[in-house]
Amino acid sequence: MSARPAAVLFDLFDTLVDFERDRLPLVTVAGKDVRTSSGAAHAVIRQAYPAISFEAFYEAFVESLREVNERREREGIEVTAAERFARCFARLGLPDTDATASVRGAALEAHMGSLATATACPPERREVVRTLGGRYRLGLVSNFDHGATARALLTRHGFDGAFEVTLISADVGFRKPYPEIFHLACRALRIAPAAGLFVGDSLSIDVAGARGVGMPCVWVNREGATLGRADPQPDHTIQHLPDLLALV
Ligand SMILES: [Mg+2]
């Protein structure tokens, strides 16, 4: 690496903490097996509204995600999980009252709890962050629709206090790869984008985003994917996070 970075910034999911969909509960919907966290949310809703079947809830759950994903794409913003659940409840015909809001909050917590159980972090990644923390200022920039859950996952997987700056898209309203969240992170760290180093697993989100603001970046290519000419080009590619230690 040519110049020593003033700060190293990490992506969260599938860079530090893996999301393993195979660990979500398996449910059968309309004859198809799907891995989903929606069973936990439906269990909460069913207690308050026994008439809402799992199938009806699942459809609203999936459609509300499709709806917010369209908005995320179109507007380059983050839409929170709370808003997604509000849309889901509206689709189910539930009025927006204090009573439904409390069920909605509990269902959202159940959904997040279920997602959190499907995460894992190999201990060597904690070691990498700990080692680099002794040498560099560290930041974290994550696309996730529920800030409290992202922060709880950092604690759960041993990254408590590791980052000087932690930005979750749900809290700031912007998502990677759009430049706003990178600029916010740089401002919080008081560095110029070119002085940072971004480390992430996604070419279209992390590498494209970092390049877009002129921040050097490392692509964690765990699957050994082939980098195409049309892909956003990382400055460095590593296969496993510990390889970062040889680079910086
Ligand atoms: Mg990621």
PDB file of C-alpha atoms and ligand atoms in Angstrom:
ATOM      1  CA  MET A   1       0.000   0.000   0.000  1.00  0.00           C
ATOM      2  CA  SER A   2       1.460   3.352  -1.053  1.00  0.00           C
ATOM      3  CA  ALA A   3       0.317   5.835   1.591  1.00  0.00           C
ATOM      4  CA  ARG A   4      -0.649   4.985   5.121  1.00  0.00           C
ATOM      5  CA  PRO A   5      -4.426   5.539   5.494  1.00  0.00           C
ATOM      6  CA  ALA A   6      -5.583   8.049   8.097  1.00  0.00           C
ATOM      7  CA  ALA A   7      -8.471   5.701   8.947  1.00  0.00           C
ATOM      8  CA  VAL A   8      -9.700   2.251   7.924  1.00  0.00           C
ATOM      9  CA  LEU A   9     -13.456   1.942   7.380  1.00  0.00           C
ATOM     10  CA  PHE A  10     -15.298  -1.367   7.334  1.00  0.00           C
ATOM     11  CA  ASP A  11     -18.531  -2.676   5.941  1.00  0.00           C
ATOM     12  CA  LEU A  12     -20.464  -4.812   8.471  1.00  0.00           C
ATOM     13  CA  PHE A  13     -22.428  -7.664   6.832  1.00  0.00           C
ATOM     14  CA  ASP A  14     -20.461 -10.388   5.097  1.00  0.00           C
ATOM     15  CA  THR A  15     -17.273  -8.436   5.754  1.00  0.00           C
ATOM     16  CA  LEU A  16     -17.104  -8.603   9.573  1.00  0.00           C
ATOM     17  CA  VAL A  17     -20.309 -10.438  10.469  1.00  0.00           C
ATOM     18  CA  ASP A  18     -21.781 -13.061   8.148  1.00  0.00           C
ATOM     19  CA  PHE A  19     -25.477 -13.288   7.548  1.00  0.00           C
ATOM     20  CA  GLU A  20     -26.278 -16.959   7.028  1.00  0.00           C
ATOM     21  CA  ARG A  21     -29.714 -17.273   5.480  1.00  0.00           C
ATOM     22  CA  ASP A  22     -29.535 -21.066   5.859  1.00  0.00           C
ATOM     23  CA  ARG A  23     -29.785 -20.570   9.606  1.00  0.00           C
ATOM     24  CA  LEU A  24     -33.186 -18.881   9.377  1.00  0.00           C
ATOM     25  CA  PRO A  25     -36.209 -21.083  10.114  1.00  0.00           C
ATOM     26  CA  LEU A  26     -37.453 -23.111   7.145  1.00  0.00           C
ATOM     27  CA  VAL A  27     -41.150 -22.619   6.438  1.00  0.00           C
ATOM     28  CA  THR A  28     -43.444 -23.817   3.675  1.00  0.00           C
ATOM     29  CA  VAL A  29     -45.479 -21.161   1.908  1.00  0.00           C
ATOM     30  CA  ALA A  30     -47.803 -22.113  -0.947  1.00  0.00           C
ATOM     31  CA  GLY A  31     -45.960 -25.401  -1.345  1.00  0.00           C
ATOM     32  CA  LYS A  32     -42.521 -23.760  -1.466  1.00  0.00           C
ATOM     33  CA  ASP A  33     -39.817 -24.031   1.193  1.00  0.00           C
ATOM     34  CA  VAL A  34     -38.365 -20.656   2.176  1.00  0.00           C
ATOM     35  CA  ARG A  35     -35.860 -19.496   4.783  1.00  0.00           C
ATOM     36  CA  THR A  36     -37.475 -16.547   6.509  1.00  0.00           C
ATOM     37  CA  SER A  37     -37.618 -14.584   9.743  1.00  0.00           C
ATOM     38  CA  SER A  38     -41.307 -13.911   9.146  1.00  0.00           C
ATOM     39  CA  GLY A  39     -42.527 -16.800  11.326  1.00  0.00           C
ATOM     40  CA  ALA A  40     -41.313 -15.067  14.472  1.00  0.00           C
ATOM     41  CA  ALA A  41     -43.045 -11.826  13.473  1.00  0.00           C
ATOM     42  CA  HIS A  42     -46.244 -13.657  12.577  1.00  0.00           C
ATOM     43  CA  ALA A  43     -46.276 -15.449  15.935  1.00  0.00           C
ATOM     44  CA  VAL A  44     -46.490 -12.015  17.596  1.00  0.00           C
ATOM     45  CA  ILE A  45     -49.165 -10.725  15.224  1.00  0.00           C
ATOM     46  CA  ARG A  46     -51.298 -13.870  15.507  1.00  0.00           C
ATOM     47  CA  GLN A  47     -51.683 -13.316  19.259  1.00  0.00           C
ATOM     48  CA  ALA A  48     -53.291  -9.911  18.659  1.00  0.00           C
ATOM     49  CA  TYR A  49     -55.009 -10.688  15.345  1.00  0.00           C
ATOM     50  CA  PRO A  50     -55.800 -14.422  15.155  1.00  0.00           C
ATOM     51  CA  ALA A  51     -57.563 -13.974  11.795  1.00  0.00           C
ATOM     52  CA  ILE A  52     -54.319 -13.035  10.027  1.00  0.00           C
ATOM     53  CA  SER A  53     -52.944 -16.281   8.577  1.00  0.00           C
ATOM     54  CA  PHE A  54     -49.249 -16.879   8.046  1.00  0.00           C
ATOM     55  CA  GLU A  55     -49.789 -16.882   4.269  1.00  0.00           C
ATOM     56  CA  ALA A  56     -51.505 -13.474   4.371  1.00  0.00           C
ATOM     57  CA  PHE A  57     -48.786 -12.042   6.587  1.00  0.00           C
ATOM     58  CA  TYR A  58     -45.992 -13.514   4.468  1.00  0.00           C
ATOM     59  CA  GLU A  59     -47.382 -11.920   1.326  1.00  0.00           C
ATOM     60  CA  ALA A  60     -47.576  -8.493   2.993  1.00  0.00           C
ATOM     61  CA  PHE A  61     -44.094  -9.028   4.479  1.00  0.00           C
ATOM     62  CA  VAL A  62     -42.573  -9.795   1.070  1.00  0.00           C
ATOM     63  CA  GLU A  63     -44.516  -7.113  -0.814  1.00  0.00           C
ATOM     64  CA  SER A  64     -43.616  -4.415   1.709  1.00  0.00           C
ATOM     65  CA  LEU A  65     -39.947  -5.270   1.226  1.00  0.00           C
ATOM     66  CA  ARG A  66     -40.296  -5.110  -2.552  1.00  0.00           C
ATOM     67  CA  GLU A  67     -41.962  -1.712  -2.165  1.00  0.00           C
ATOM     68  CA  VAL A  68     -39.241  -0.236   0.059  1.00  0.00           C
ATOM     69  CA  ASN A  69     -36.464  -1.759  -2.064  1.00  0.00           C
ATOM     70  CA  GLU A  70     -37.887   0.069  -5.074  1.00  0.00           C
ATOM     71  CA  ARG A  71     -37.815   3.302  -3.101  1.00  0.00           C
ATOM     72  CA  ARG A  72     -34.259   2.645  -1.938  1.00  0.00           C
ATOM     73  CA  GLU A  73     -33.169   2.135  -5.545  1.00  0.00           C
ATOM     74  CA  ARG A  74     -35.126   5.046  -6.941  1.00  0.00           C
ATOM     75  CA  GLU A  75     -34.227   7.647  -4.326  1.00  0.00           C
ATOM     76  CA  GLY A  76     -30.868   6.415  -3.071  1.00  0.00           C
ATOM     77  CA  ILE A  77     -32.042   6.635   0.500  1.00  0.00           C
ATOM     78  CA  GLU A  78     -32.510   4.176   3.337  1.00  0.00           C
ATOM     79  CA  VAL A  79     -36.032   3.198   4.308  1.00  0.00           C
ATOM     80  CA  THR A  80     -36.133   1.895   7.868  1.00  0.00           C
ATOM     81  CA  ALA A  81     -37.481  -1.473   8.935  1.00  0.00           C
ATOM     82  CA  ALA A  82     -40.061   0.426  11.020  1.00  0.00           C
ATOM     83  CA  GLU A  83     -41.429   2.053   7.883  1.00  0.00           C
ATOM     84  CA  ARG A  84     -41.361  -1.257   6.049  1.00  0.00           C
ATOM     85  CA  PHE A  85     -43.439  -2.817   8.856  1.00  0.00           C
ATOM     86  CA  ALA A  86     -45.845   0.134   8.753  1.00  0.00           C
ATOM     87  CA  ARG A  87     -46.395  -0.602   5.050  1.00  0.00           C
ATOM     88  CA  CYS A  88     -46.745  -4.296   5.801  1.00  0.00           C
ATOM     89  CA  PHE A  89     -49.441  -3.595   8.422  1.00  0.00           C
ATOM     90  CA  ALA A  90     -51.251  -1.214   6.057  1.00  0.00           C
ATOM     91  CA  ARG A  91     -51.322  -3.996   3.450  1.00  0.00           C
ATOM     92  CA  LEU A  92     -52.953  -6.244   6.049  1.00  0.00           C
ATOM     93  CA  GLY A  93     -55.679  -3.630   6.525  1.00  0.00           C
ATOM     94  CA  LEU A  94     -54.669  -2.863  10.111  1.00  0.00           C
ATOM     95  CA  PRO A  95     -55.441   0.722  11.145  1.00  0.00           C
ATOM     96  CA  ASP A  96     -52.590   2.942  12.367  1.00  0.00           C
ATOM     97  CA  THR A  97     -53.564   3.148  16.039  1.00  0.00           C
ATOM     98  CA  ASP A  98     -51.549   2.978  19.281  1.00  0.00           C
ATOM     99  CA  ALA A  99     -52.671  -0.631  19.722  1.00  0.00           C
ATOM    100  CA  THR A 100     -51.484  -1.750  16.264  1.00  0.00           C
ATOM    101  CA  ALA A 101     -48.299   0.302  16.660  1.00  0.00           C
ATOM    102  CA  SER A 102     -47.404  -1.649  19.774  1.00  0.00           C
ATOM    103  CA  VAL A 103     -48.011  -5.008  18.027  1.00  0.00           C
ATOM    104  CA  ARG A 104     -46.043  -3.717  15.032  1.00  0.00           C
ATOM    105  CA  GLY A 105     -43.104  -2.792  17.263  1.00  0.00           C
ATOM    106  CA  ALA A 106     -43.129  -6.212  18.915  1.00  0.00           C
ATOM    107  CA  ALA A 107     -43.353  -7.979  15.524  1.00  0.00           C
ATOM    108  CA  LEU A 108     -40.421  -5.934  14.243  1.00  0.00           C
ATOM    109  CA  GLU A 109     -38.373  -6.876  17.315  1.00  0.00           C
ATOM    110  CA  ALA A 110     -39.197 -10.555  16.720  1.00  0.00           C
ATOM    111  CA  HIS A 111     -38.147 -10.285  13.059  1.00  0.00           C
ATOM    112  CA  MET A 112     -34.865  -8.597  14.031  1.00  0.00           C
ATOM    113  CA  GLY A 113     -34.241 -11.155  16.779  1.00  0.00           C
ATOM    114  CA  SER A 114     -34.691 -13.929  14.231  1.00  0.00           C
ATOM    115  CA  LEU A 115     -32.290 -12.266  11.767  1.00  0.00           C
ATOM    116  CA  ALA A 116     -29.721 -11.773  14.540  1.00  0.00           C
ATOM    117  CA  THR A 117     -29.676 -15.502  15.345  1.00  0.00           C
ATOM    118  CA  ALA A 118     -28.613 -16.151  11.727  1.00  0.00           C
ATOM    119  CA  THR A 119     -25.362 -14.178  12.052  1.00  0.00           C
ATOM    120  CA  ALA A 120     -21.880 -15.482  12.732  1.00  0.00           C
ATOM    121  CA  CYS A 121     -18.413 -14.041  13.132  1.00  0.00           C
ATOM    122  CA  PRO A 122     -15.256 -16.161  12.896  1.00  0.00           C
ATOM    123  CA  PRO A 123     -12.921 -15.104  15.749  1.00  0.00           C
ATOM    124  CA  GLU A 124     -10.036 -14.174  13.414  1.00  0.00           C
ATOM    125  CA  ARG A 125     -12.045 -11.200  12.137  1.00  0.00           C
ATOM    126  CA  ARG A 126     -12.262  -9.770  15.651  1.00  0.00           C
ATOM    127  CA  GLU A 127      -8.500 -10.241  15.902  1.00  0.00           C
ATOM    128  CA  VAL A 128      -7.948  -8.322  12.648  1.00  0.00           C
ATOM    129  CA  VAL A 129     -10.039  -5.414  13.907  1.00  0.00           C
ATOM    130  CA  ARG A 130      -8.333  -5.478  17.298  1.00  0.00           C
ATOM    131  CA  THR A 131      -4.872  -5.497  15.703  1.00  0.00           C
ATOM    132  CA  LEU A 132      -5.706  -2.696  13.277  1.00  0.00           C
ATOM    133  CA  GLY A 133      -7.344  -0.734  16.092  1.00  0.00           C
ATOM    134  CA  GLY A 134      -3.918  -0.504  17.702  1.00  0.00           C
ATOM    135  CA  ARG A 135      -2.472   1.082  14.580  1.00  0.00           C
ATOM    136  CA  TYR A 136      -5.282   2.985  12.860  1.00  0.00           C
ATOM    137  CA  ARG A 137      -8.411   4.934  13.546  1.00  0.00           C
ATOM    138  CA  LEU A 138     -11.369   2.750  12.600  1.00  0.00           C
ATOM    139  CA  GLY A 139     -14.849   3.403  11.274  1.00  0.00           C
ATOM    140  CA  LEU A 140     -17.836   1.294  10.279  1.00  0.00           C
ATOM    141  CA  VAL A 141     -20.363   2.119   7.545  1.00  0.00           C
ATOM    142  CA  SER A 142     -23.233  -0.335   7.133  1.00  0.00           C
ATOM    143  CA  ASN A 143     -26.357  -0.609   5.031  1.00  0.00           C
ATOM    144  CA  PHE A 144     -28.951  -1.925   7.432  1.00  0.00           C
ATOM    145  CA  ASP A 145     -32.537  -0.891   8.047  1.00  0.00           C
ATOM    146  CA  HIS A 146     -32.491  -1.089  11.870  1.00  0.00           C
ATOM    147  CA  GLY A 147     -29.723   0.771  13.676  1.00  0.00           C
ATOM    148  CA  ALA A 148     -30.259  -0.764  17.112  1.00  0.00           C
ATOM    149  CA  THR A 149     -29.951  -4.288  15.714  1.00  0.00           C
ATOM    150  CA  ALA A 150     -26.745  -3.482  13.829  1.00  0.00           C
ATOM    151  CA  ARG A 151     -25.209  -2.024  16.992  1.00  0.00           C
ATOM    152  CA  ALA A 152     -26.412  -4.978  19.089  1.00  0.00           C
ATOM    153  CA  LEU A 153     -24.763  -7.317  16.573  1.00  0.00           C
ATOM    154  CA  LEU A 154     -21.473  -5.442  16.907  1.00  0.00           C
ATOM    155  CA  THR A 155     -21.653  -6.002  20.661  1.00  0.00           C
ATOM    156  CA  ARG A 156     -22.789  -9.606  20.318  1.00  0.00           C
ATOM    157  CA  HIS A 157     -19.859 -10.451  18.050  1.00  0.00           C
ATOM    158  CA  GLY A 158     -17.231  -8.721  20.178  1.00  0.00           C
ATOM    159  CA  PHE A 159     -16.731  -5.408  18.340  1.00  0.00           C
ATOM    160  CA  ASP A 160     -17.879  -3.231  21.226  1.00  0.00           C
ATOM    161  CA  GLY A 161     -15.930   0.035  21.244  1.00  0.00           C
ATOM    162  CA  ALA A 162     -13.817  -1.018  18.257  1.00  0.00           C
ATOM    163  CA  PHE A 163     -14.939   1.828  15.997  1.00  0.00           C
ATOM    164  CA  GLU A 164     -14.499   5.517  16.547  1.00  0.00           C
ATOM    165  CA  VAL A 165     -17.358   6.179  14.133  1.00  0.00           C
ATOM    166  CA  THR A 166     -20.269   3.816  13.454  1.00  0.00           C
ATOM    167  CA  LEU A 167     -22.748   4.829  10.754  1.00  0.00           C
ATOM    168  CA  ILE A 168     -25.794   2.674  10.030  1.00  0.00           C
ATOM    169  CA  SER A 169     -27.867   3.674   7.003  1.00  0.00           C
ATOM    170  CA  ALA A 170     -31.130   3.427   8.964  1.00  0.00           C
ATOM    171  CA  ASP A 171     -29.882   6.115  11.357  1.00  0.00           C
ATOM    172  CA  VAL A 172     -28.492   8.531   8.774  1.00  0.00           C
ATOM    173  CA  GLY A 173     -31.056   8.044   5.981  1.00  0.00           C
ATOM    174  CA  PHE A 174     -28.511   7.372   3.219  1.00  0.00           C
ATOM    175  CA  ARG A 175     -27.190   4.116   1.823  1.00  0.00           C
ATOM    176  CA  LYS A 176     -23.999   2.993   0.206  1.00  0.00           C
ATOM    177  CA  PRO A 177     -23.046   3.218  -2.676  1.00  0.00           C
ATOM    178  CA  TYR A 178     -24.372   6.801  -2.652  1.00  0.00           C
ATOM    179  CA  PRO A 179     -21.748   9.371  -1.642  1.00  0.00           C
ATOM    180  CA  GLU A 180     -23.611  10.991   1.285  1.00  0.00           C
ATOM    181  CA  ILE A 181     -22.935   8.268   3.845  1.00  0.00           C
ATOM    182  CA  PHE A 182     -19.231   8.110   2.891  1.00  0.00           C
ATOM    183  CA  HIS A 183     -18.946  11.890   3.244  1.00  0.00           C
ATOM    184  CA  LEU A 184     -20.713  11.733   6.619  1.00  0.00           C
ATOM    185  CA  ALA A 185     -18.225   9.116   7.797  1.00  0.00           C
ATOM    186  CA  CYS A 186     -15.260  11.211   6.588  1.00  0.00           C
ATOM    187  CA  ARG A 187     -16.639  14.306   8.271  1.00  0.00           C
ATOM    188  CA  ALA A 188     -17.127  12.386  11.531  1.00  0.00           C
ATOM    189  CA  LEU A 189     -13.548  11.089  11.311  1.00  0.00           C
ATOM    190  CA  ARG A 190     -12.288  14.506  10.112  1.00  0.00           C
ATOM    191  CA  ILE A 191     -10.457  12.988   7.149  1.00  0.00           C
ATOM    192  CA  ALA A 192     -10.536  13.584   3.418  1.00  0.00           C
ATOM    193  CA  PRO A 193     -12.047  10.637   1.493  1.00  0.00           C
ATOM    194  CA  ALA A 194      -8.728  10.029  -0.274  1.00  0.00           C
ATOM    195  CA  ALA A 195      -7.069   9.541   3.124  1.00  0.00           C
ATOM    196  CA  GLY A 196      -9.361   6.665   4.111  1.00  0.00           C
ATOM    197  CA  LEU A 197      -9.338   3.004   3.167  1.00  0.00           C
ATOM    198  CA  PHE A 198     -12.650   1.193   2.748  1.00  0.00           C
ATOM    199  CA  VAL A 199     -12.907  -2.568   3.257  1.00  0.00           C
ATOM    200  CA  GLY A 200     -15.994  -4.402   2.027  1.00  0.00           C
ATOM    201  CA  ASP A 201     -17.328  -7.481   0.277  1.00  0.00           C
ATOM    202  CA  SER A 202     -19.639  -5.888  -2.298  1.00  0.00           C
ATOM    203  CA  LEU A 203     -18.377  -4.511  -5.601  1.00  0.00           C
ATOM    204  CA  SER A 204     -21.612  -2.671  -6.351  1.00  0.00           C
ATOM    205  CA  ILE A 205     -22.054  -1.233  -2.840  1.00  0.00           C
ATOM    206  CA  ASP A 206     -18.676  -0.901  -1.113  1.00  0.00           C
ATOM    207  CA  VAL A 207     -16.208  -0.673  -3.976  1.00  0.00           C
ATOM    208  CA  ALA A 208     -18.453   1.449  -6.209  1.00  0.00           C
ATOM    209  CA  GLY A 209     -19.321   3.710  -3.266  1.00  0.00           C
ATOM    210  CA  ALA A 210     -15.744   4.216  -2.102  1.00  0.00           C
ATOM    211  CA  ARG A 211     -14.533   4.848  -5.645  1.00  0.00           C
ATOM    212  CA  GLY A 212     -17.358   7.325  -6.136  1.00  0.00           C
ATOM    213  CA  VAL A 213     -15.936   9.564  -3.414  1.00  0.00           C
ATOM    214  CA  GLY A 214     -12.287   8.899  -4.257  1.00  0.00           C
ATOM    215  CA  MET A 215     -11.592   6.648  -1.287  1.00  0.00           C
ATOM    216  CA  PRO A 216      -9.135   3.777  -1.818  1.00  0.00           C
ATOM    217  CA  CYS A 217     -10.754   0.413  -1.222  1.00  0.00           C
ATOM    218  CA  VAL A 218     -10.127  -3.243  -0.567  1.00  0.00           C
ATOM    219  CA  TRP A 219     -12.517  -5.828  -1.934  1.00  0.00           C
ATOM    220  CA  VAL A 220     -12.984  -8.912   0.238  1.00  0.00           C
ATOM    221  CA  ASN A 221     -13.624 -11.537  -2.404  1.00  0.00           C
ATOM    222  CA  ARG A 222     -14.312 -14.533  -0.223  1.00  0.00           C
ATOM    223  CA  GLU A 223     -16.084 -16.506  -2.935  1.00  0.00           C
ATOM    224  CA  GLY A 224     -13.192 -16.097  -5.347  1.00  0.00           C
ATOM    225  CA  ALA A 225     -15.424 -14.323  -7.891  1.00  0.00           C
ATOM    226  CA  THR A 226     -13.956 -13.085 -11.170  1.00  0.00           C
ATOM    227  CA  LEU A 227     -13.579  -9.337 -11.457  1.00  0.00           C
ATOM    228  CA  GLY A 228     -14.996  -8.205 -14.800  1.00  0.00           C
ATOM    229  CA  ARG A 229     -13.803  -5.179 -16.767  1.00  0.00           C
ATOM    230  CA  ALA A 230     -17.202  -3.537 -16.311  1.00  0.00           C
ATOM    231  CA  ASP A 231     -17.125  -4.049 -12.524  1.00  0.00           C
ATOM    232  CA  PRO A 232     -16.145  -1.261 -10.138  1.00  0.00           C
ATOM    233  CA  GLN A 233     -12.404  -1.761  -9.703  1.00  0.00           C
ATOM    234  CA  PRO A 234     -10.983  -2.119  -6.192  1.00  0.00           C
ATOM    235  CA  ASP A 235      -7.459  -0.930  -5.410  1.00  0.00           C
ATOM    236  CA  HIS A 236      -6.725  -4.226  -3.685  1.00  0.00           C
ATOM    237  CA  THR A 237      -8.419  -7.602  -3.481  1.00  0.00           C
ATOM    238  CA  ILE A 238      -8.081 -10.035  -0.600  1.00  0.00           C
ATOM    239  CA  GLN A 239      -9.819 -13.330  -0.082  1.00  0.00           C
ATOM    240  CA  HIS A 240      -9.995 -13.357   3.692  1.00  0.00           C
ATOM    241  CA  LEU A 241     -10.083 -10.498   6.176  1.00  0.00           C
ATOM    242  CA  PRO A 242      -6.790 -11.490   7.914  1.00  0.00           C
ATOM    243  CA  ASP A 243      -5.050 -10.877   4.530  1.00  0.00           C
ATOM    244  CA  LEU A 244      -5.681  -7.194   5.257  1.00  0.00           C
ATOM    245  CA  LEU A 245      -2.899  -7.218   7.853  1.00  0.00           C
ATOM    246  CA  ALA A 246      -0.294  -7.820   5.161  1.00  0.00           C
ATOM    247  CA  LEU A 247      -1.661  -4.900   3.163  1.00  0.00           C
ATOM    248  CA  VAL A 248      -1.779  -2.008   5.631  1.00  0.00           C
TER     249      VAL A 248
HETATM  250 MG    MG B   1     -21.491  -6.402   2.991  1.00  0.00          MG
END
